[in-house]
GROMACS .gro file of C-alpha atoms in nm:
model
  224
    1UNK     CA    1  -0.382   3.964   2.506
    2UNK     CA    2  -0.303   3.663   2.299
    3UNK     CA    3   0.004   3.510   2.206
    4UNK     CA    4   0.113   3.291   1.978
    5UNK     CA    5   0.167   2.923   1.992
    6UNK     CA    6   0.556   2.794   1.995
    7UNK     CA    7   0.573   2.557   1.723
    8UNK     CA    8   0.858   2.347   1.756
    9UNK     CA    9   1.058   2.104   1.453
   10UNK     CA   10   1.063   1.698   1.571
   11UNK     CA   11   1.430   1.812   1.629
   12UNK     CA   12   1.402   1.899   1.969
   13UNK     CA   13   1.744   2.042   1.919
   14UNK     CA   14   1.620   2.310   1.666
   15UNK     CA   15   1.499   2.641   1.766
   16UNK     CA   16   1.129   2.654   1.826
   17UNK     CA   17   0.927   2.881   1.576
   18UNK     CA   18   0.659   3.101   1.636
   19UNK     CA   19   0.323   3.099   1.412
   20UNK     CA   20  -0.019   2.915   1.374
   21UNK     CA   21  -0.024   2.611   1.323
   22UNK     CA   22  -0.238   2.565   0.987
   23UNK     CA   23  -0.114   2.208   0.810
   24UNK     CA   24  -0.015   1.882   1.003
   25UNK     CA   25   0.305   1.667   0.943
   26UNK     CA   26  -0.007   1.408   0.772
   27UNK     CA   27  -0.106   1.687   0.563
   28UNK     CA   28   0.196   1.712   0.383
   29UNK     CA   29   0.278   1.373   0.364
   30UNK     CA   30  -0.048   1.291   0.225
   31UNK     CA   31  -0.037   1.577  -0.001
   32UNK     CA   32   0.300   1.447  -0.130
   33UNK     CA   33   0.202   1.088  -0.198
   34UNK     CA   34  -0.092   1.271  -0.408
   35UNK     CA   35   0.177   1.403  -0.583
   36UNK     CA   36   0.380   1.064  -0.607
   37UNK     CA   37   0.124   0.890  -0.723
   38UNK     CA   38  -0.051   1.186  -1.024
   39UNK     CA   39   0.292   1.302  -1.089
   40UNK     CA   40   0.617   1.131  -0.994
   41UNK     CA   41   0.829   1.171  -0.751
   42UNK     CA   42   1.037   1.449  -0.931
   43UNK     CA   43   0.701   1.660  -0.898
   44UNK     CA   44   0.720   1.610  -0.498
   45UNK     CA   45   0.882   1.981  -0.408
   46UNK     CA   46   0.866   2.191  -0.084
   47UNK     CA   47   0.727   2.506  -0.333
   48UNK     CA   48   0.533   2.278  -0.524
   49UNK     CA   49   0.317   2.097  -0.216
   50UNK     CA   50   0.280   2.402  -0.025
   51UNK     CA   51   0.121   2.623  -0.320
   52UNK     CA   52  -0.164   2.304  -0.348
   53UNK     CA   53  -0.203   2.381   0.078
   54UNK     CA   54  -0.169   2.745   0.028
   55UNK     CA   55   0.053   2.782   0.337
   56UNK     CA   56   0.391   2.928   0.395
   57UNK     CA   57   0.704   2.707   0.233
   58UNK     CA   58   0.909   2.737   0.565
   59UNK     CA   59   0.665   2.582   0.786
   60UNK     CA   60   0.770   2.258   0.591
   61UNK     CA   61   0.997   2.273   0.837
   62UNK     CA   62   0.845   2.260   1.096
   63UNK     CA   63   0.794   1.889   1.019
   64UNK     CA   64   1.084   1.825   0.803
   65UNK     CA   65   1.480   1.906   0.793
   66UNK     CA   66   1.506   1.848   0.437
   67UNK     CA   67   1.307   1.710   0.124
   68UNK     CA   68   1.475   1.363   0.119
   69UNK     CA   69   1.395   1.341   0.500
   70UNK     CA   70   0.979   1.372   0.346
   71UNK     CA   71   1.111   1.151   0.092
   72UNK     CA   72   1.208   0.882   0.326
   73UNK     CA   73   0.889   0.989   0.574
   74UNK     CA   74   0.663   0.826   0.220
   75UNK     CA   75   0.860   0.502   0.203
   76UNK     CA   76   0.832   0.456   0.499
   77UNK     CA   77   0.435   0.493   0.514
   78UNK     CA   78   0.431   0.333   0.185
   79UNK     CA   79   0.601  -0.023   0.395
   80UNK     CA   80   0.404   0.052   0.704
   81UNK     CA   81   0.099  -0.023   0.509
   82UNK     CA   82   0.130  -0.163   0.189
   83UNK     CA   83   0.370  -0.449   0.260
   84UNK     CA   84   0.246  -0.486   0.632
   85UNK     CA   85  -0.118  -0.495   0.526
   86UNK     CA   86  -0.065  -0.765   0.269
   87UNK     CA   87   0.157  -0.990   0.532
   88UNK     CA   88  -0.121  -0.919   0.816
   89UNK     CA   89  -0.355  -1.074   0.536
   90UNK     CA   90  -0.149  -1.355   0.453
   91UNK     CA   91  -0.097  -1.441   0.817
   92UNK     CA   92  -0.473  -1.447   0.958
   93UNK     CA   93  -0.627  -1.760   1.062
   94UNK     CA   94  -0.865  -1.894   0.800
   95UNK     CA   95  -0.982  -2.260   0.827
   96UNK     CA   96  -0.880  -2.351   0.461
   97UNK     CA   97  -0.666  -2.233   0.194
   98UNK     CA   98  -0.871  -2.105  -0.026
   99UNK     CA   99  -1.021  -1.883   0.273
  100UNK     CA  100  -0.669  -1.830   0.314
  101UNK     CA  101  -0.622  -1.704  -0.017
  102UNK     CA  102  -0.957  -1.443   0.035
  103UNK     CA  103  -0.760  -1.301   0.292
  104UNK     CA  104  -0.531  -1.186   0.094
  105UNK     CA  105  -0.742  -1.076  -0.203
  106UNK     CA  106  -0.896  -0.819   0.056
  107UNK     CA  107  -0.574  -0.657  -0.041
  108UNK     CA  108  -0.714  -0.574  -0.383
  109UNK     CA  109  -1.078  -0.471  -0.328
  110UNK     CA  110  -1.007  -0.254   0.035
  111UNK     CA  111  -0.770   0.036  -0.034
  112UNK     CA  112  -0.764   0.132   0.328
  113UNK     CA  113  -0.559  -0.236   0.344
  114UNK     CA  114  -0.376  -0.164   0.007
  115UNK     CA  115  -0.312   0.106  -0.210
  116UNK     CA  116  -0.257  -0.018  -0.526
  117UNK     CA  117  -0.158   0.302  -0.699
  118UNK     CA  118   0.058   0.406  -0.450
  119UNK     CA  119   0.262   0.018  -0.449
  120UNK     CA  120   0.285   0.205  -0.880
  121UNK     CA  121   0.395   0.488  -0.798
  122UNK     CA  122   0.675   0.341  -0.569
  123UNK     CA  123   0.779   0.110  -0.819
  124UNK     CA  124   0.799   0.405  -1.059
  125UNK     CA  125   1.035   0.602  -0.825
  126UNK     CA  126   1.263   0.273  -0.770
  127UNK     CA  127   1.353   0.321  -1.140
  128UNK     CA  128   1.524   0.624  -1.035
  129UNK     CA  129   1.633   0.547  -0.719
  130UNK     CA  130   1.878   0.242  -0.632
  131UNK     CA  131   1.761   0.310  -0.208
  132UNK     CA  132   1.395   0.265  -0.292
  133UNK     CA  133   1.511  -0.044  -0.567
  134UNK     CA  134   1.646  -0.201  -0.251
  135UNK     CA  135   1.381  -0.095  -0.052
  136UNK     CA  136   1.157  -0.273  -0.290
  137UNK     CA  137   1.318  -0.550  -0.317
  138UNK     CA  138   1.329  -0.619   0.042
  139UNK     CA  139   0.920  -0.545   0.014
  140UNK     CA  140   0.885  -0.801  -0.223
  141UNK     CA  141   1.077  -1.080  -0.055
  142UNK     CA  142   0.864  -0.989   0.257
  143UNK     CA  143   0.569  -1.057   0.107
  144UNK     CA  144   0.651  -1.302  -0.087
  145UNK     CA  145   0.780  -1.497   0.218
  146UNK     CA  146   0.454  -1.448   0.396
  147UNK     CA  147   0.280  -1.590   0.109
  148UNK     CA  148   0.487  -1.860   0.086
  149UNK     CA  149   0.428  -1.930   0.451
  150UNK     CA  150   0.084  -1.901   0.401
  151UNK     CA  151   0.089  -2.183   0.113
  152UNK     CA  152   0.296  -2.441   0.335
  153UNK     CA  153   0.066  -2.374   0.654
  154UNK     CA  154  -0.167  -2.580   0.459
  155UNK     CA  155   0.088  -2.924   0.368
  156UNK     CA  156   0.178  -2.773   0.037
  157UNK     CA  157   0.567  -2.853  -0.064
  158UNK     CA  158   0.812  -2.657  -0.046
  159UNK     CA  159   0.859  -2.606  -0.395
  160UNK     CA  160   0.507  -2.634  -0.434
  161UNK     CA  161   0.376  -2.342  -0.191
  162UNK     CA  162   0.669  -2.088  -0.354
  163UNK     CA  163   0.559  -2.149  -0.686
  164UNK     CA  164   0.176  -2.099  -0.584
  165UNK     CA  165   0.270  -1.791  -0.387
  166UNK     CA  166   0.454  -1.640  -0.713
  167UNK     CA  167   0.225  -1.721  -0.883
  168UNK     CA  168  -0.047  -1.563  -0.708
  169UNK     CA  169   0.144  -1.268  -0.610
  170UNK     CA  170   0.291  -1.202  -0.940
  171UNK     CA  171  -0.054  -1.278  -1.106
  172UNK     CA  172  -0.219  -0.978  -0.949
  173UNK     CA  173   0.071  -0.682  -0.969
  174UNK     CA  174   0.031  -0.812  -1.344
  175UNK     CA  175  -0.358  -0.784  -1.355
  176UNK     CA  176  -0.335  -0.432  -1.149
  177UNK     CA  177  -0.070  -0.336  -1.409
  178UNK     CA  178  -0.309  -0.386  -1.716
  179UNK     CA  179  -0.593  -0.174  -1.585
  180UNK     CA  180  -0.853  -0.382  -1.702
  181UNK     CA  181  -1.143  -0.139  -1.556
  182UNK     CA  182  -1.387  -0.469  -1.609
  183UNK     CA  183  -1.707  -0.482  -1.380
  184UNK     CA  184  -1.692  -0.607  -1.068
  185UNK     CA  185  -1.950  -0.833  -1.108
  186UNK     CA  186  -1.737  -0.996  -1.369
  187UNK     CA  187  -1.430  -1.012  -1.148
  188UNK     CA  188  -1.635  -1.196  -0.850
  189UNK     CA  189  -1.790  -1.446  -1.126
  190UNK     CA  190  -1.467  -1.525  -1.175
  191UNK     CA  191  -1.297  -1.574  -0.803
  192UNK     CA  192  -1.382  -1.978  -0.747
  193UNK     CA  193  -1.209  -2.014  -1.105
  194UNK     CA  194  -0.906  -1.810  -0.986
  195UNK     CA  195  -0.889  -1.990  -0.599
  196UNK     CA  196  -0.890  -2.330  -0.799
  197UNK     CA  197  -0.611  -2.250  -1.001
  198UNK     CA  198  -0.398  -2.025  -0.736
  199UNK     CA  199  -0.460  -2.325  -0.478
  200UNK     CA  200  -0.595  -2.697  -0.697
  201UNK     CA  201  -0.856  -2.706  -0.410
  202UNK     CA  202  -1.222  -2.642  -0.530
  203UNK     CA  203  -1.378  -2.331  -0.229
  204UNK     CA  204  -1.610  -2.373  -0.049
  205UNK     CA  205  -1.967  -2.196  -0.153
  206UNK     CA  206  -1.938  -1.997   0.150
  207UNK     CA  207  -1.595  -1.868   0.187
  208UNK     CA  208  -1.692  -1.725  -0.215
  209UNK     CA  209  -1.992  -1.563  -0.090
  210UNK     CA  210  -1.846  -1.419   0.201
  211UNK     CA  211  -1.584  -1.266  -0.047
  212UNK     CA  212  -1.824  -1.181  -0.297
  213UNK     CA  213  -1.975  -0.967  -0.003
  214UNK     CA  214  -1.654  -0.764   0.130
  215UNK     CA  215  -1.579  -0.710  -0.247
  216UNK     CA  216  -1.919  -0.536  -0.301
  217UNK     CA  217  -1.943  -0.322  -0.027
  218UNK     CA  218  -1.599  -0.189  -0.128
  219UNK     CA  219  -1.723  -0.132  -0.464
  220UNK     CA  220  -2.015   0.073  -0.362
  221UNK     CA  221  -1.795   0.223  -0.075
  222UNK     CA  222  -1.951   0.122   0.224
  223UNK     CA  223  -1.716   0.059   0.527
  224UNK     CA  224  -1.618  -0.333   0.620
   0.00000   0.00000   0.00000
């Protein structure tokens, strides 16, 4: 005779619960930042996410004590790969700093590193929300900081390497912003223009064609 597994809440304090397990704790928070990023954050509801899963509303719980507590579950993805990815990028070795500067601009072709419409969608929600204002603020001066760092690595001022780092990191949530939808193969023409002006040092041939490369696989959605 078989029984049941005993599902148990990540409050080990709750009472367990008795069912089958049919979503993960992923699957709802990845079918909530679907939600946050098509529809708002407003459209993000227990009722709502579990009609698109076609499973039970309580075993939300399971997972979750409340909505804000998914709520927070998102930001916190949202920092532990967004803003992370982008420092990680900023940080790796590269021998000049224009390679440097590639790094970074993985960011915006590989959206395993960086989710662009998701970094949207969060800056959306801070509108309506002074906790994820903050929280985005605090992502933005992290990043910007690791930019910054990035610039000064390479024996640019320190006036010098915050303006470049604003500069390039302003540049492209600008450029995102205005949905461009141009070719690709018009973006990479233009990439030893853009690493001249972000850095005043001309690339090297092969640090462009090593970018040109990554960016082209990602276009045609092969893995790095």
């Amino acid at each position: 005779m078989s029984t049941k597994p005993i599902l148990h809440r990540d409050d080990p304090e709750a009472e367990p619960l008795v069912g089958n397990i049919k979503v993960t704790r992923d699957d709802w928070l990845n079918v909530a930042m679907d939600v946050l990023i098509s529809d708002g954050v407003d459209q993000i509801k227990v009722l709502n996410l579990a009609e698109r899963m076609a499973v039970s509303r309580s075993s939300f719980y399971w997972y979750f004590k409340s909505r804000q507590e998914l709520l927070d579950a998102l930001l916190a993805r949202w920092q532990a790969t967004n803003t992370a990815a982008l420092v990680a990028q900023a940080e790796a070795p590269a021998e000049t700093i224009t390679a440097a500067v590639c790094n970074v601009h993985r960011c915006v072709v590989n959206t395993s590193l960086f989710d662009t419409a998701l970094d949207f969608a969060v800056r959306d929600w801070a509108r309506k929300s002074g906790k994820v204002r903050r929280a985005l603020n605090q992502s933005d001066a992290r990043r910007l900081e690791a930019l910054h760092a990035m610039f000064a690595r390479y024996g640019y001022s320190e006036y010098e390497a915050e303006t470049r780092a604003r500069v390039l990191y302003y540049m492209q949530i600008g450029y995102d912003l205005a949905q461009l939808n141009e070719p690709m193969s018009t973006r990479i023409a233009m990439v030893p223009h853009y690493l001249y002006v972000f850095t005043g040092v001309e690339p090297k041939p092969e640090e462009v064609e090593e970018f040109s490369a990554y960016s082209m696989r990602y276009w045609k959605g092969e893995p790095s």
